[in-house]
Every structure is written in C-alpha cells, then in structure tokens.
C-alpha atoms as a PDB file:
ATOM      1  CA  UNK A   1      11.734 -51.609  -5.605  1.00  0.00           C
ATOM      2  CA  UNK A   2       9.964 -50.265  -2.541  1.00  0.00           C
ATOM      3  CA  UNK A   3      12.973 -48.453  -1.707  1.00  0.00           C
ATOM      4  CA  UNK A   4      12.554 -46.737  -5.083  1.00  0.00           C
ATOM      5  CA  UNK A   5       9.208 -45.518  -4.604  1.00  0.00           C
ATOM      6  CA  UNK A   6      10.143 -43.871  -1.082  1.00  0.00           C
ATOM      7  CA  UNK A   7      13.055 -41.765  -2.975  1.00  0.00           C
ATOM      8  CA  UNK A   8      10.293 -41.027  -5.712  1.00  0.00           C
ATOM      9  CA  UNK A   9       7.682 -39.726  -2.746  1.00  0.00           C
ATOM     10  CA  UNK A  10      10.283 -38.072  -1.289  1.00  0.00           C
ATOM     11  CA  UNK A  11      11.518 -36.397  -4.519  1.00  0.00           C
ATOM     12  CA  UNK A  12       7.875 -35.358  -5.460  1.00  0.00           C
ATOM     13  CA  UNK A  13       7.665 -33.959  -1.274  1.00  0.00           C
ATOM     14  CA  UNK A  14      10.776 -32.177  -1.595  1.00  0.00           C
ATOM     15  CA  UNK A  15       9.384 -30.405  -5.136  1.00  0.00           C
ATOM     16  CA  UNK A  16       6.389 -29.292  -3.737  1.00  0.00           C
ATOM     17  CA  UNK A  17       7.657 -27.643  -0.899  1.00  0.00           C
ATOM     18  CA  UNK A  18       9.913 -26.202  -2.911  1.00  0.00           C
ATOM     19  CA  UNK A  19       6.829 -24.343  -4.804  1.00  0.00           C
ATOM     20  CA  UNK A  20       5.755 -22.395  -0.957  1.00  0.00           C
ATOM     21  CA  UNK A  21       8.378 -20.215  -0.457  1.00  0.00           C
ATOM     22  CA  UNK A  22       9.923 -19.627   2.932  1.00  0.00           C
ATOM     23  CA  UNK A  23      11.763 -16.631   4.175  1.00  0.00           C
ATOM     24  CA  UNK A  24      14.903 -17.399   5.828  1.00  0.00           C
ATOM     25  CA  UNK A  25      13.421 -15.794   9.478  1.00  0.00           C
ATOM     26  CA  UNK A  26      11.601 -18.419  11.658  1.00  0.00           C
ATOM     27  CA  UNK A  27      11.412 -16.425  14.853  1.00  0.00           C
ATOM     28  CA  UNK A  28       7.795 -15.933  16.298  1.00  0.00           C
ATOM     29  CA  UNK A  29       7.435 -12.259  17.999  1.00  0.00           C
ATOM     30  CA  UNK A  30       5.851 -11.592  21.301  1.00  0.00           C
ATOM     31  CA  UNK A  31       2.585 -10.346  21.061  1.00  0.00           C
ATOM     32  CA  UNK A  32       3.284  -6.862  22.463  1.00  0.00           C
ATOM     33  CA  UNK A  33       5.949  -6.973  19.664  1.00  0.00           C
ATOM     34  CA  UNK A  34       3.366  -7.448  17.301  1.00  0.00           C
ATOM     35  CA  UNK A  35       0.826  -5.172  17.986  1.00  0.00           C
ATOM     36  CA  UNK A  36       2.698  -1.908  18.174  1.00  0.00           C
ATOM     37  CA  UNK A  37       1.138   1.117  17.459  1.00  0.00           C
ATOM     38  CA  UNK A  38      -0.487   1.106  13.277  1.00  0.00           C
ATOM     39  CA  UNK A  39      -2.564   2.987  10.891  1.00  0.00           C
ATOM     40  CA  UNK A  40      -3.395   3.892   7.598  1.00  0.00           C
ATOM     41  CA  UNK A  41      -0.435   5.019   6.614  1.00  0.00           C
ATOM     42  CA  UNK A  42       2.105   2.454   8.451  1.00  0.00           C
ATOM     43  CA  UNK A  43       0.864  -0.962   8.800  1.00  0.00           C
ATOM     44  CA  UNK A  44       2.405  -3.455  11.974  1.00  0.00           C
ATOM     45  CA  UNK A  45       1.235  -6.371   9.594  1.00  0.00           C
ATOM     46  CA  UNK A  46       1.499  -7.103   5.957  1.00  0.00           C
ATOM     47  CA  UNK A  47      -1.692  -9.885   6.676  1.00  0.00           C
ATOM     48  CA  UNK A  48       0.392 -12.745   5.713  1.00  0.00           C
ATOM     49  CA  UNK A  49      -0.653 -15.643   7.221  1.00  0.00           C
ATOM     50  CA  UNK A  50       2.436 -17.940   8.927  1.00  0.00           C
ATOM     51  CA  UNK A  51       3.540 -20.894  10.711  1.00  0.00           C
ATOM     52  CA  UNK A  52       6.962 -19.654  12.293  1.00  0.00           C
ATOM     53  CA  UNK A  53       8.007 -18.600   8.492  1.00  0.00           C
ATOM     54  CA  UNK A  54       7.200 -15.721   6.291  1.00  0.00           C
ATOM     55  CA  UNK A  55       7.751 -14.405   2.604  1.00  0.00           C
ATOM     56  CA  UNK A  56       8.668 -11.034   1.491  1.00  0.00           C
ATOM     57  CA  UNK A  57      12.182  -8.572   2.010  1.00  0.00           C
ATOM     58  CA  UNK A  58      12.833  -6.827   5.170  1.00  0.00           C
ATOM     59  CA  UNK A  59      12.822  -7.620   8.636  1.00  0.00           C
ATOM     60  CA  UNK A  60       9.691  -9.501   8.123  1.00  0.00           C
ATOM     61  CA  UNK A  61       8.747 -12.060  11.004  1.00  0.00           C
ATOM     62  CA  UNK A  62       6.009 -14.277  12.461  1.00  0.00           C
ATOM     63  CA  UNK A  63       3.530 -13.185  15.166  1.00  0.00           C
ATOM     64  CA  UNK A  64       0.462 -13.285  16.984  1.00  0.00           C
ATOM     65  CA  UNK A  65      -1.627 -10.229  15.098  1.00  0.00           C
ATOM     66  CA  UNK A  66      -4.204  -8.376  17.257  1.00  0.00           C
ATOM     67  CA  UNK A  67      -6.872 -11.238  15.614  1.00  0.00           C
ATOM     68  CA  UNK A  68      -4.742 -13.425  17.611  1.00  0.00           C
ATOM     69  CA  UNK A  69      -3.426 -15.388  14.629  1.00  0.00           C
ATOM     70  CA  UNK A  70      -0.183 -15.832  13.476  1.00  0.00           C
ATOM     71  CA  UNK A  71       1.051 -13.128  10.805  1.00  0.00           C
ATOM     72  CA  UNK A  72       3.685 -11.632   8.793  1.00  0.00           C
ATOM     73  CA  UNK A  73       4.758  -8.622  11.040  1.00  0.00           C
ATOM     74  CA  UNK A  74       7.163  -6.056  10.808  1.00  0.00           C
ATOM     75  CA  UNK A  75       9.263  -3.896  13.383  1.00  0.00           C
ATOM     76  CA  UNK A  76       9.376  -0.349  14.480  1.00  0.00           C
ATOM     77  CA  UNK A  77      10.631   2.091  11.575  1.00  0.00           C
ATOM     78  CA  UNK A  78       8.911  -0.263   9.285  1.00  0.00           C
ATOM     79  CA  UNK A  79       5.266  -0.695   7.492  1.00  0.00           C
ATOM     80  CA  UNK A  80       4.005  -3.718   5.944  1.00  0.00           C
ATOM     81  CA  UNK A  81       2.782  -4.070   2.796  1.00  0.00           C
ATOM     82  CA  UNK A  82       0.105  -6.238   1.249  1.00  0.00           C
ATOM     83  CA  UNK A  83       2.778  -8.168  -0.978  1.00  0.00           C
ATOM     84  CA  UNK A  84       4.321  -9.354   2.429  1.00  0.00           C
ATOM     85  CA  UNK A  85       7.134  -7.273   3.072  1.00  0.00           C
ATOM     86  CA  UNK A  86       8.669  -4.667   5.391  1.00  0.00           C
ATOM     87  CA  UNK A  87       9.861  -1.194   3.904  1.00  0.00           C
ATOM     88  CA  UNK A  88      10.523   1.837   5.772  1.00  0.00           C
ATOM     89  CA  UNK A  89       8.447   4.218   2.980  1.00  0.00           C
ATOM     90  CA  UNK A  90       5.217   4.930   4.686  1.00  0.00           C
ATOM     91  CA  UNK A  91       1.790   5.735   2.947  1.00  0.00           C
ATOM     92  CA  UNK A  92       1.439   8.444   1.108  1.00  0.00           C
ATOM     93  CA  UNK A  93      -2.396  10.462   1.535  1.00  0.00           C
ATOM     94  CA  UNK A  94      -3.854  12.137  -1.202  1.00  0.00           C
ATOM     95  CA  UNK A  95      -4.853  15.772  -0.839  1.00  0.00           C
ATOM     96  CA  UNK A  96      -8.167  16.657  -0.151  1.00  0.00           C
ATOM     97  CA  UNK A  97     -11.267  14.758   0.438  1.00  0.00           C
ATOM     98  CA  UNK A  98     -13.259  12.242  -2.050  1.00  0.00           C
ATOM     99  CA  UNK A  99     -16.891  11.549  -2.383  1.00  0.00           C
ATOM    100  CA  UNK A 100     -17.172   8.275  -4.115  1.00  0.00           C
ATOM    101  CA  UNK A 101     -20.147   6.861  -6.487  1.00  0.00           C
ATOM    102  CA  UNK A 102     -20.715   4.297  -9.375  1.00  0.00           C
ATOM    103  CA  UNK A 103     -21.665   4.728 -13.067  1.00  0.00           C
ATOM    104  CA  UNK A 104     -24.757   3.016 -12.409  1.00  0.00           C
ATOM    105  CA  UNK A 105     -25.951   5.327 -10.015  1.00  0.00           C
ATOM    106  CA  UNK A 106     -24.582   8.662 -10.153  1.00  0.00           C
ATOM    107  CA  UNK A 107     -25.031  11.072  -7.068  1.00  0.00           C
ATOM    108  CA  UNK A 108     -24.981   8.341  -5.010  1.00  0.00           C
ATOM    109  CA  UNK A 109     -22.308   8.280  -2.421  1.00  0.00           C
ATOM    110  CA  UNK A 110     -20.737   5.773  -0.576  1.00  0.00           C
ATOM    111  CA  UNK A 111     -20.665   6.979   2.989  1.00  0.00           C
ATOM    112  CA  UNK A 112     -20.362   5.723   6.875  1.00  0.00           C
ATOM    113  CA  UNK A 113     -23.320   5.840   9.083  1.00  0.00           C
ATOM    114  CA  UNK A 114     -21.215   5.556  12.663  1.00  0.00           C
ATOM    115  CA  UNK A 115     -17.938   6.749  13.936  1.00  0.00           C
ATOM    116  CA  UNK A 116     -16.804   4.381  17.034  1.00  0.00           C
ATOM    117  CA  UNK A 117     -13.848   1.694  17.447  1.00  0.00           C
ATOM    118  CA  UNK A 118     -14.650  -1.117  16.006  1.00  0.00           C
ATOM    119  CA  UNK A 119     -16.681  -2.119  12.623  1.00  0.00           C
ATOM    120  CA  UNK A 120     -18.736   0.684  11.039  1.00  0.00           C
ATOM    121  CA  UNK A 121     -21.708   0.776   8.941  1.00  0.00           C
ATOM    122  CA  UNK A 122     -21.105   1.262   5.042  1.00  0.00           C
ATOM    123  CA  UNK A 123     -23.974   2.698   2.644  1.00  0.00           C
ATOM    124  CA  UNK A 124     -24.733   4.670  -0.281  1.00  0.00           C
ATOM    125  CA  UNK A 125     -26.966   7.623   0.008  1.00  0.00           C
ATOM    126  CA  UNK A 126     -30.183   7.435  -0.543  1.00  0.00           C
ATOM    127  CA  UNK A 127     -31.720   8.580  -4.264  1.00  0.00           C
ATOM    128  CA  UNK A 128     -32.590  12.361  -4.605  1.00  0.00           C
ATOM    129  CA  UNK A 129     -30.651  12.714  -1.151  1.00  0.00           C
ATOM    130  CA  UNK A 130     -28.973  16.405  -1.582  1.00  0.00           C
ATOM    131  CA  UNK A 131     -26.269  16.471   1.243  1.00  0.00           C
ATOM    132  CA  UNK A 132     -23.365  19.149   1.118  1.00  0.00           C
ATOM    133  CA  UNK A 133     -20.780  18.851  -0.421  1.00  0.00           C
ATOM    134  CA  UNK A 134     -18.341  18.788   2.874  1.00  0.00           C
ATOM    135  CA  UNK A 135     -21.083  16.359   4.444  1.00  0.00           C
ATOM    136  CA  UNK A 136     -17.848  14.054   6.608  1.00  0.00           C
ATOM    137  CA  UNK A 137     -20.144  10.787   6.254  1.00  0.00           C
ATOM    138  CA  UNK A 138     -19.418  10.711   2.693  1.00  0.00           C
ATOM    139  CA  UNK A 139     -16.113  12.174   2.375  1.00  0.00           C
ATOM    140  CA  UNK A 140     -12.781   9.531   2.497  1.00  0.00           C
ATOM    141  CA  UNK A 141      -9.246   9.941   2.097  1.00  0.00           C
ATOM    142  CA  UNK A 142      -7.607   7.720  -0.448  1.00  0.00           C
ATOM    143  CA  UNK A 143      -4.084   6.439   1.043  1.00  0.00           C
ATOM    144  CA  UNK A 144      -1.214   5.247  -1.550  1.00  0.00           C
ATOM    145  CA  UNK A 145       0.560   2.567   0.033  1.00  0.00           C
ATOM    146  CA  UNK A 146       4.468   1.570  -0.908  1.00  0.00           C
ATOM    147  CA  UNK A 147       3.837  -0.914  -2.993  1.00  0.00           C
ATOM    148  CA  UNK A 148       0.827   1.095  -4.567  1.00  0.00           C
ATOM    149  CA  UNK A 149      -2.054  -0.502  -3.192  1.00  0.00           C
ATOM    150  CA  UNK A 150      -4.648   1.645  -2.217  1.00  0.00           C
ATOM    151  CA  UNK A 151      -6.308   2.285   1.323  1.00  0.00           C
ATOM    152  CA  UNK A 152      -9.805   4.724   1.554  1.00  0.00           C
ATOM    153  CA  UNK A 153     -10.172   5.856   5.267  1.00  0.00           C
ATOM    154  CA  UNK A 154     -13.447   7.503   6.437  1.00  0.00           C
ATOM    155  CA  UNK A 155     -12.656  11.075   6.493  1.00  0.00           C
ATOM    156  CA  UNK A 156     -14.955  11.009   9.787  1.00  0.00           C
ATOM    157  CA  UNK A 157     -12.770   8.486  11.532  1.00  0.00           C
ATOM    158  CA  UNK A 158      -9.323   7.818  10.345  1.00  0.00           C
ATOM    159  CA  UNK A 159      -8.455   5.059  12.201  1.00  0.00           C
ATOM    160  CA  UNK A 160     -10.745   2.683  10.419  1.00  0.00           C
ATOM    161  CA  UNK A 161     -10.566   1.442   6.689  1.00  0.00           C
ATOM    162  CA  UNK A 162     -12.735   0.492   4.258  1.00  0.00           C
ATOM    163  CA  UNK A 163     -12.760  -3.701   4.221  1.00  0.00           C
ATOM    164  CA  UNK A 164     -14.811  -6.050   2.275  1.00  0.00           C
ATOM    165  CA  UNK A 165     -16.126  -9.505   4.245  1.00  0.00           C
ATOM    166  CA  UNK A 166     -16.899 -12.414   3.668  1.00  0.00           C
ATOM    167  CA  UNK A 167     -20.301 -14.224   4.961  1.00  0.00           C
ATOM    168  CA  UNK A 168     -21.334 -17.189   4.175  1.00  0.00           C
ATOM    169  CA  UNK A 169     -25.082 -18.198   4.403  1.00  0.00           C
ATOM    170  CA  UNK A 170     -27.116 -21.616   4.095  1.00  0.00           C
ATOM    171  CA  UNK A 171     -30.853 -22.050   2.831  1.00  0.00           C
ATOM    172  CA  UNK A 172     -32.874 -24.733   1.199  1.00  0.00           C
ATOM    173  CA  UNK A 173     -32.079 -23.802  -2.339  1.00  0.00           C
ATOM    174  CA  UNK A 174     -28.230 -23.293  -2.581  1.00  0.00           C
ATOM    175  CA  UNK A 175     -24.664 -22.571  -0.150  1.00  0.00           C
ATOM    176  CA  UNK A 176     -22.748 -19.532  -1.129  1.00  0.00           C
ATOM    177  CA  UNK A 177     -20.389 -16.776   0.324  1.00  0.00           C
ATOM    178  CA  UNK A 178     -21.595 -13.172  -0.264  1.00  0.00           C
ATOM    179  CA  UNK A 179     -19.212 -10.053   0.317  1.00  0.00           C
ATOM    180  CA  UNK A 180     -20.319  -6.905   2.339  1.00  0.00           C
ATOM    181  CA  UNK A 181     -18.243  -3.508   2.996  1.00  0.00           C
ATOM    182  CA  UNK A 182     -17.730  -2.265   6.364  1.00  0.00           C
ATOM    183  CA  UNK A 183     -14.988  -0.102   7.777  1.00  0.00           C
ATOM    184  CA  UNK A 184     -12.851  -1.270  10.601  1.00  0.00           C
ATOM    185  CA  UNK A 185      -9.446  -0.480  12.676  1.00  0.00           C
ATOM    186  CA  UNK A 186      -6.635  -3.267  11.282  1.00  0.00           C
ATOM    187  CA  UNK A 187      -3.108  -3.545  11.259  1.00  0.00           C
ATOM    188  CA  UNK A 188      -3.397  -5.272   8.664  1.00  0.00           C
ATOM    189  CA  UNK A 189      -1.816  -4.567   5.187  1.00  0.00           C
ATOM    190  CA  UNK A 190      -3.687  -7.038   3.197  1.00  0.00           C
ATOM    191  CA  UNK A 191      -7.384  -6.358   4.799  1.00  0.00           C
ATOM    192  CA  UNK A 192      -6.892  -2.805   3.624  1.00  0.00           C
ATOM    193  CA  UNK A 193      -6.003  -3.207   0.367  1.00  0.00           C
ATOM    194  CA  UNK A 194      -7.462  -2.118  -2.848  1.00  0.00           C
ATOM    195  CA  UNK A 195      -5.567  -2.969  -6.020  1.00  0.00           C
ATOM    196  CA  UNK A 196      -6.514   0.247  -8.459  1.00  0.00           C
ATOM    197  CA  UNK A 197      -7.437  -1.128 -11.725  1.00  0.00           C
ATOM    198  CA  UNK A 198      -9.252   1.028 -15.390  1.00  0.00           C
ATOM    199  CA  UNK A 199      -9.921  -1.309 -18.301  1.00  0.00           C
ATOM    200  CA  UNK A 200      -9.316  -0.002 -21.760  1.00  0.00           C
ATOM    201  CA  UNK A 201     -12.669   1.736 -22.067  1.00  0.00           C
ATOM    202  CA  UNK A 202     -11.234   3.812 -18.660  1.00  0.00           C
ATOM    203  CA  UNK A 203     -13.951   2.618 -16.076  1.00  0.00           C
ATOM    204  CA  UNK A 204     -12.057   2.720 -13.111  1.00  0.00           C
ATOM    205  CA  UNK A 205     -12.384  -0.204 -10.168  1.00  0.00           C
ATOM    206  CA  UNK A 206     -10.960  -1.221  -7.007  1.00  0.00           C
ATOM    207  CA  UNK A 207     -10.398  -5.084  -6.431  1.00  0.00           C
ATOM    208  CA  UNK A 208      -9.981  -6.365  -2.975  1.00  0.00           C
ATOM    209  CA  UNK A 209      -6.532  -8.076  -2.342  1.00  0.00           C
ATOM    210  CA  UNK A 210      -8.221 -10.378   0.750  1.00  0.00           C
ATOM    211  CA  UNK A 211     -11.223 -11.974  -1.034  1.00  0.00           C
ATOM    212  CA  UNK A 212     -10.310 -10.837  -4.587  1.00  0.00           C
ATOM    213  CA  UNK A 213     -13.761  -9.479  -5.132  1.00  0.00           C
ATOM    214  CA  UNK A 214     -14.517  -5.799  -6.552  1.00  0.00           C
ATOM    215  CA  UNK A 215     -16.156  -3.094  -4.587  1.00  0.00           C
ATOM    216  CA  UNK A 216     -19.744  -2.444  -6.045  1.00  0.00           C
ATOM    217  CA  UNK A 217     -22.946  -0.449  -5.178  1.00  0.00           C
ATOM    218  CA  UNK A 218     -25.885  -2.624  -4.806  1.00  0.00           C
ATOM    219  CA  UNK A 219     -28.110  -3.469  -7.733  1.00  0.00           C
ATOM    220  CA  UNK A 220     -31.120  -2.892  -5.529  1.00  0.00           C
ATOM    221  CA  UNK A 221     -31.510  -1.234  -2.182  1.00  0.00           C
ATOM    222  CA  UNK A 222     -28.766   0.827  -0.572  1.00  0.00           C
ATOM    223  CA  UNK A 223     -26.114  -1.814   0.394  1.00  0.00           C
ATOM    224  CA  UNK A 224     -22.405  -1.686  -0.548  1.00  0.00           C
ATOM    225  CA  UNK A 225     -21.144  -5.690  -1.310  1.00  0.00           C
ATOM    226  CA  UNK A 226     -17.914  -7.136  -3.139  1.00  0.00           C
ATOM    227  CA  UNK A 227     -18.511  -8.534  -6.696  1.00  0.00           C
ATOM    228  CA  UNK A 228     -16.504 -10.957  -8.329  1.00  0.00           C
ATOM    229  CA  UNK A 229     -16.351  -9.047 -11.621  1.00  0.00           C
ATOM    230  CA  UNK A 230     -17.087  -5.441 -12.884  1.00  0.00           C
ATOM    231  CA  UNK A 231     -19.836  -4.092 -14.167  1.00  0.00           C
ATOM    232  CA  UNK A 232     -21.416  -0.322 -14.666  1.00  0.00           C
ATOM    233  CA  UNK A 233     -22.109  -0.694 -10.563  1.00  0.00           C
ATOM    234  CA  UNK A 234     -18.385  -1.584  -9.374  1.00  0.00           C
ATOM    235  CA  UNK A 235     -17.419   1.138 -12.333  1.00  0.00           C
ATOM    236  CA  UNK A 236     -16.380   3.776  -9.633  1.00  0.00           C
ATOM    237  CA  UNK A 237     -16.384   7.814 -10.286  1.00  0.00           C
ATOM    238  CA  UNK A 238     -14.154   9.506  -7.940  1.00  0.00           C
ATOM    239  CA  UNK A 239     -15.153  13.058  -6.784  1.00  0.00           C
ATOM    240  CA  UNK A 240     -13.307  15.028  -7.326  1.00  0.00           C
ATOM    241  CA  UNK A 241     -10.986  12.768 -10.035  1.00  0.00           C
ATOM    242  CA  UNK A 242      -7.730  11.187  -8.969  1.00  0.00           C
ATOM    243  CA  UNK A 243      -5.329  13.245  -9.419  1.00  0.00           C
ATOM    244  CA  UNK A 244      -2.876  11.684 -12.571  1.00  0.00           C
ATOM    245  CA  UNK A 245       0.301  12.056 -11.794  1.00  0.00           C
ATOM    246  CA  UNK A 246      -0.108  10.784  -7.866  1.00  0.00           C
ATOM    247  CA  UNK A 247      -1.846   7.566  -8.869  1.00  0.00           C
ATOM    248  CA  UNK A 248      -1.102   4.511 -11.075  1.00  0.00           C
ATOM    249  CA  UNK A 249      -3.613   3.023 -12.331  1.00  0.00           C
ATOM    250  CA  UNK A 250      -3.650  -1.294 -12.949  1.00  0.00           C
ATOM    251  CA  UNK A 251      -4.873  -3.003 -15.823  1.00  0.00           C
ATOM    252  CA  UNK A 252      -7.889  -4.853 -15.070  1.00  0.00           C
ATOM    253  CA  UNK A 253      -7.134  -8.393 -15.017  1.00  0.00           C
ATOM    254  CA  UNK A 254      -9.649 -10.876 -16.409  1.00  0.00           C
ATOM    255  CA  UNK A 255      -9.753 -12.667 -12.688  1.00  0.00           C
ATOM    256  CA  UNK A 256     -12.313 -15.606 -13.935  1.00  0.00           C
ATOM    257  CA  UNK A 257      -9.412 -16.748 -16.284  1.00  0.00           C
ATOM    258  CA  UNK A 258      -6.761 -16.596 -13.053  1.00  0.00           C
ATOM    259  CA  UNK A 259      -9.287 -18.732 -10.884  1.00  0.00           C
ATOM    260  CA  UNK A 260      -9.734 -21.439 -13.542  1.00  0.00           C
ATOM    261  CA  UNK A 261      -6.055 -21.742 -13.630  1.00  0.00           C
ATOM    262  CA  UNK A 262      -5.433 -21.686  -9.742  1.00  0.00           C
ATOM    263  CA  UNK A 263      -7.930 -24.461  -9.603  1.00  0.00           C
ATOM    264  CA  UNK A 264      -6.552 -26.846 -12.397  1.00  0.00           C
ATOM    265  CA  UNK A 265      -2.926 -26.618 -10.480  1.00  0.00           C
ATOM    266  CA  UNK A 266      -4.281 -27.068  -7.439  1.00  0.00           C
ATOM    267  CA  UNK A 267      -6.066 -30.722  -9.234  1.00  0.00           C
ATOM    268  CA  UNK A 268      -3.276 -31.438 -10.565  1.00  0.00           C
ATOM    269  CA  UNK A 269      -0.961 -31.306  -7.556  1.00  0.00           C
ATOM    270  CA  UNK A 270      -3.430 -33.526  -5.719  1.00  0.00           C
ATOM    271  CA  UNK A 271      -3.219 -35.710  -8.584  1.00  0.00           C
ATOM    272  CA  UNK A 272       0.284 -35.814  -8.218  1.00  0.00           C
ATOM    273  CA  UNK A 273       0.224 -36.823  -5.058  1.00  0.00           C
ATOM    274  CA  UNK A 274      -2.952 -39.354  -5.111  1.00  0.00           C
ATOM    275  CA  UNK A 275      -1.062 -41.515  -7.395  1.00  0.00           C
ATOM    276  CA  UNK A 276       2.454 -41.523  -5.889  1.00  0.00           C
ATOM    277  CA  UNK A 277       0.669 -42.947  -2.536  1.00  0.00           C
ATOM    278  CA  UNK A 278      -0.935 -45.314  -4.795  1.00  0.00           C
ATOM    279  CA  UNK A 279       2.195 -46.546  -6.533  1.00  0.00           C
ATOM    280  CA  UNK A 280       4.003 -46.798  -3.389  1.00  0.00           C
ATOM    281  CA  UNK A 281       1.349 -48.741  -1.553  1.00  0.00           C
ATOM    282  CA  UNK A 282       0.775 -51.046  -4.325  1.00  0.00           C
ATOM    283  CA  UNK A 283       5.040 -51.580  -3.946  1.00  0.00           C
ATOM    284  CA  UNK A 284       4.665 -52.409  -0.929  1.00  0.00           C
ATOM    285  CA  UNK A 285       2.132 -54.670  -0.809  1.00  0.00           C
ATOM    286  CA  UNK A 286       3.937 -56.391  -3.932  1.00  0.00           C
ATOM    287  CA  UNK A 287       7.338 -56.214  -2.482  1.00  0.00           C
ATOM    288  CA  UNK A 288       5.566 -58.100   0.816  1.00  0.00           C
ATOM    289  CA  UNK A 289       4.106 -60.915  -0.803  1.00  0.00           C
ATOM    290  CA  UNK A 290       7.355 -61.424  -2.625  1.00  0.00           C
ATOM    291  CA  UNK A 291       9.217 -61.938   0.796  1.00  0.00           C
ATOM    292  CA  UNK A 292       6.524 -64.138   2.066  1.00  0.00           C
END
C-alpha cells in the first residue's frame, strides 16, 4: 500500500510538470553572448525568466541578461519577443511623432523630463501648459513589435522605453504594491511591452505585459502610474491618431475575471498536492505499525 501511494505522488509530480512547458534547449549562454548589442526595434531578450530551459520557437536559450538574471535570450540575426520566442522580423516604427494624453485630461501630455542612460523621469504636462507642437519632451515613437506588441520610445532619447514598475510600500494602515512609469534602456522584450487594447465603446488602452497593469494619468497631481483596470484616465488619445491599417488593435480583456481564475488553479494545485503528502504520510505511518 505504501508503494501505491509513491506511484500516485509520483503520477500527480509527473502531471504537474507536465503543465510548465520546457523547450527542448537547456544550454546557458555566456554573458557576453547575452548581452549583444539591442534596442527598440530588436530585442537580445524576450524577458523570460529560466532555469537552464526556455519556452517559445527559435533559437531561444538561457542566459545571464544585463540584470544579471537568467533569461530567455536569443542570437544574432534574431529579436525576441514578449511571447518568448526568437524571430528574425524586427520592429517595425511608426511614421512620425506622437504626443500622447488621456480622456480625462485632454491637452495634457505625457512627456520625459531627462535624457541620460539609465531611468528617466515620466510626467504629464502641467494644466494650461501651451508647449509646441514639436516640443521633443513630449513627442514618442510608437514601435510595432513581431508579435504586435507595442513599444513607445522617447522621441528625445531612443534608446530608452517607456516601462511601468512596481514599488511596494509599508505604513500603519495597509501593505500594497503601487505602479509608476519611467523610461529606461532594456533588452528586454517583455519590460517593453504594451499589449494595444479598444473596448467596444473605442477607448483605446495600453496594458503592461510585465505587471499586467494599464498605463494611466494620475487622478491628482502630475504623476504617470499603472492601474489595474481602465477608466476615462488610462483611456489614451493618441496625437496624431494611429494610423489604421499599421496597427491592430486588442480587445480589452476583462483582467479581474483572468486573476480570479489564475488564483483558484493555483489553490487548487496546492490542494492537490497538500493532500497527496497527507495520504502518503498517513500510509506510511499505517504501513509501519503494521510491520511492527
């Protein structure tokens, strides 16, 4: 009977490994390998985090990023994409320049305050604030990637991307995680990514693949945050308009509904678990005093 309740942890093992995929490449890359030359437009990274094994098509394979964790990375003559693989399409930029605002607050523009390497400062301009048209602080390219994901570089400084971030904060009263934008260099796929969504009223969004939060405009103040779901200040007008034909456009997802279900899997797989430990402990113990 113990033996029985081995097979049967075994068996459940084997069936939830069997629900992470692995890719069939296990090799771990150099870190010059790695972190070849990137941008915008041709990722080194798709983001993926590994452990010697990675998803996704191509030559995808495991490395030391330039965070110096393990991820997903692809060769020379490839880019990586945020849905983990390796393709040799690169980006495609959009023609032009884009101011960007909210329907909340309209003639408001999302802009960066400094151009340097490393993290930059993301606003929105202050109300009543009349800049020019070609001011570069507010003006960003919008990148297409492969897999249509979309990337918004600071026109001013095209080696960084606009990223949302997580920080969490502590006080007497409650724990939480907010989200802030910044723009940063990366080589990373996934950090970059917005997924382009309009709901069926055609308020347009973009919803951050990394912490699956959308980009909104503060409610107060002058700050730029990520927002778990959309309202008239993550409603986003492009200016001038995305252009139609060059863009495809998501529906938006009701991502409450997705979380709930993540989370009862998630219980129910620890369940799963819990009580096959339980059974075979309680078989062993029996099958023990039995011998005795």
């Amino acid at each position: 009977m113990c033996r029985l309740y081995v097979v049967l942890l075994a068996v459940v093992s084997a069936r939830l490994n069997k629900w992470t995929p692995h890719a069939e490449s296990d090799g771990r890359l150099g870190r010059e390998q790695v972190q070849r030359a990137t941008s915008p437009t041709c990722f080194s990274s798709t983001g993926k985090a590994c452990d010697g094994k990675c998803t996704g098509s191509g030559p995808v394979t495991c490395g030391i990023s330039s965070a110096g964790v393990y991820e997903c990375g692809c060769p020379a003559g490839t880019c990586g994409t945020s849905q983990g693989d390796c393709v040799t399409e690169r980006a495609r930029v959009l023609d032009g320049d884009f101011r960007l605002a909210c329907e909340a607050k309209p003639g408001r523009y999302l802009f960066q305050e400094n151009c340097h390497k490393g993290e930059g400062e993301v606003w929105m301009t202050e109300k009543g604030e009349n800049l020019p048209r070609d001011e570069p602080k507010t003006l960003w390219k919008v990148i297409i990637q492969p897999d249509g994901m979309v990337v918004l570089s600071p026109k001013q400084c095209l080696d960084n991307v606009l990223d949302i971030y997580s920080d969490a904060f502590q006080n007497k009263m409650v724990n939480g995680t907010s989200y802030h934008a910044r723009t940063m260099p990366t080589d990373s796929a996934t950090v970059a990514a917005f997924r382009l969504e309009k709901d069926n009223s055609g308020h347009v969004s973009l919803w951050d693949l990394e912490h699956r939060v959308y980009l909104a405009f503060g409610r107060n103040g002058d700050g730029v945050y990520g927002e778990p779901f959309t309202d008239s200040n993550s409603w986003l007008v492009f200016d001038p308009p995305l252009p139609g034909d060059q863009v495809e456009y998501n529906v938006e997802v009701d991502h409450r509904l997705e979380r709930q279900t993540e989370t009862i899997v998630a219980y129910a797989v620890a369940g799963i678990l819990i009580i096959t430990v339980l059974c075979l402990i309680v078989c062993c113990v029996c099958c023990g005093s039995a011998a005795k």
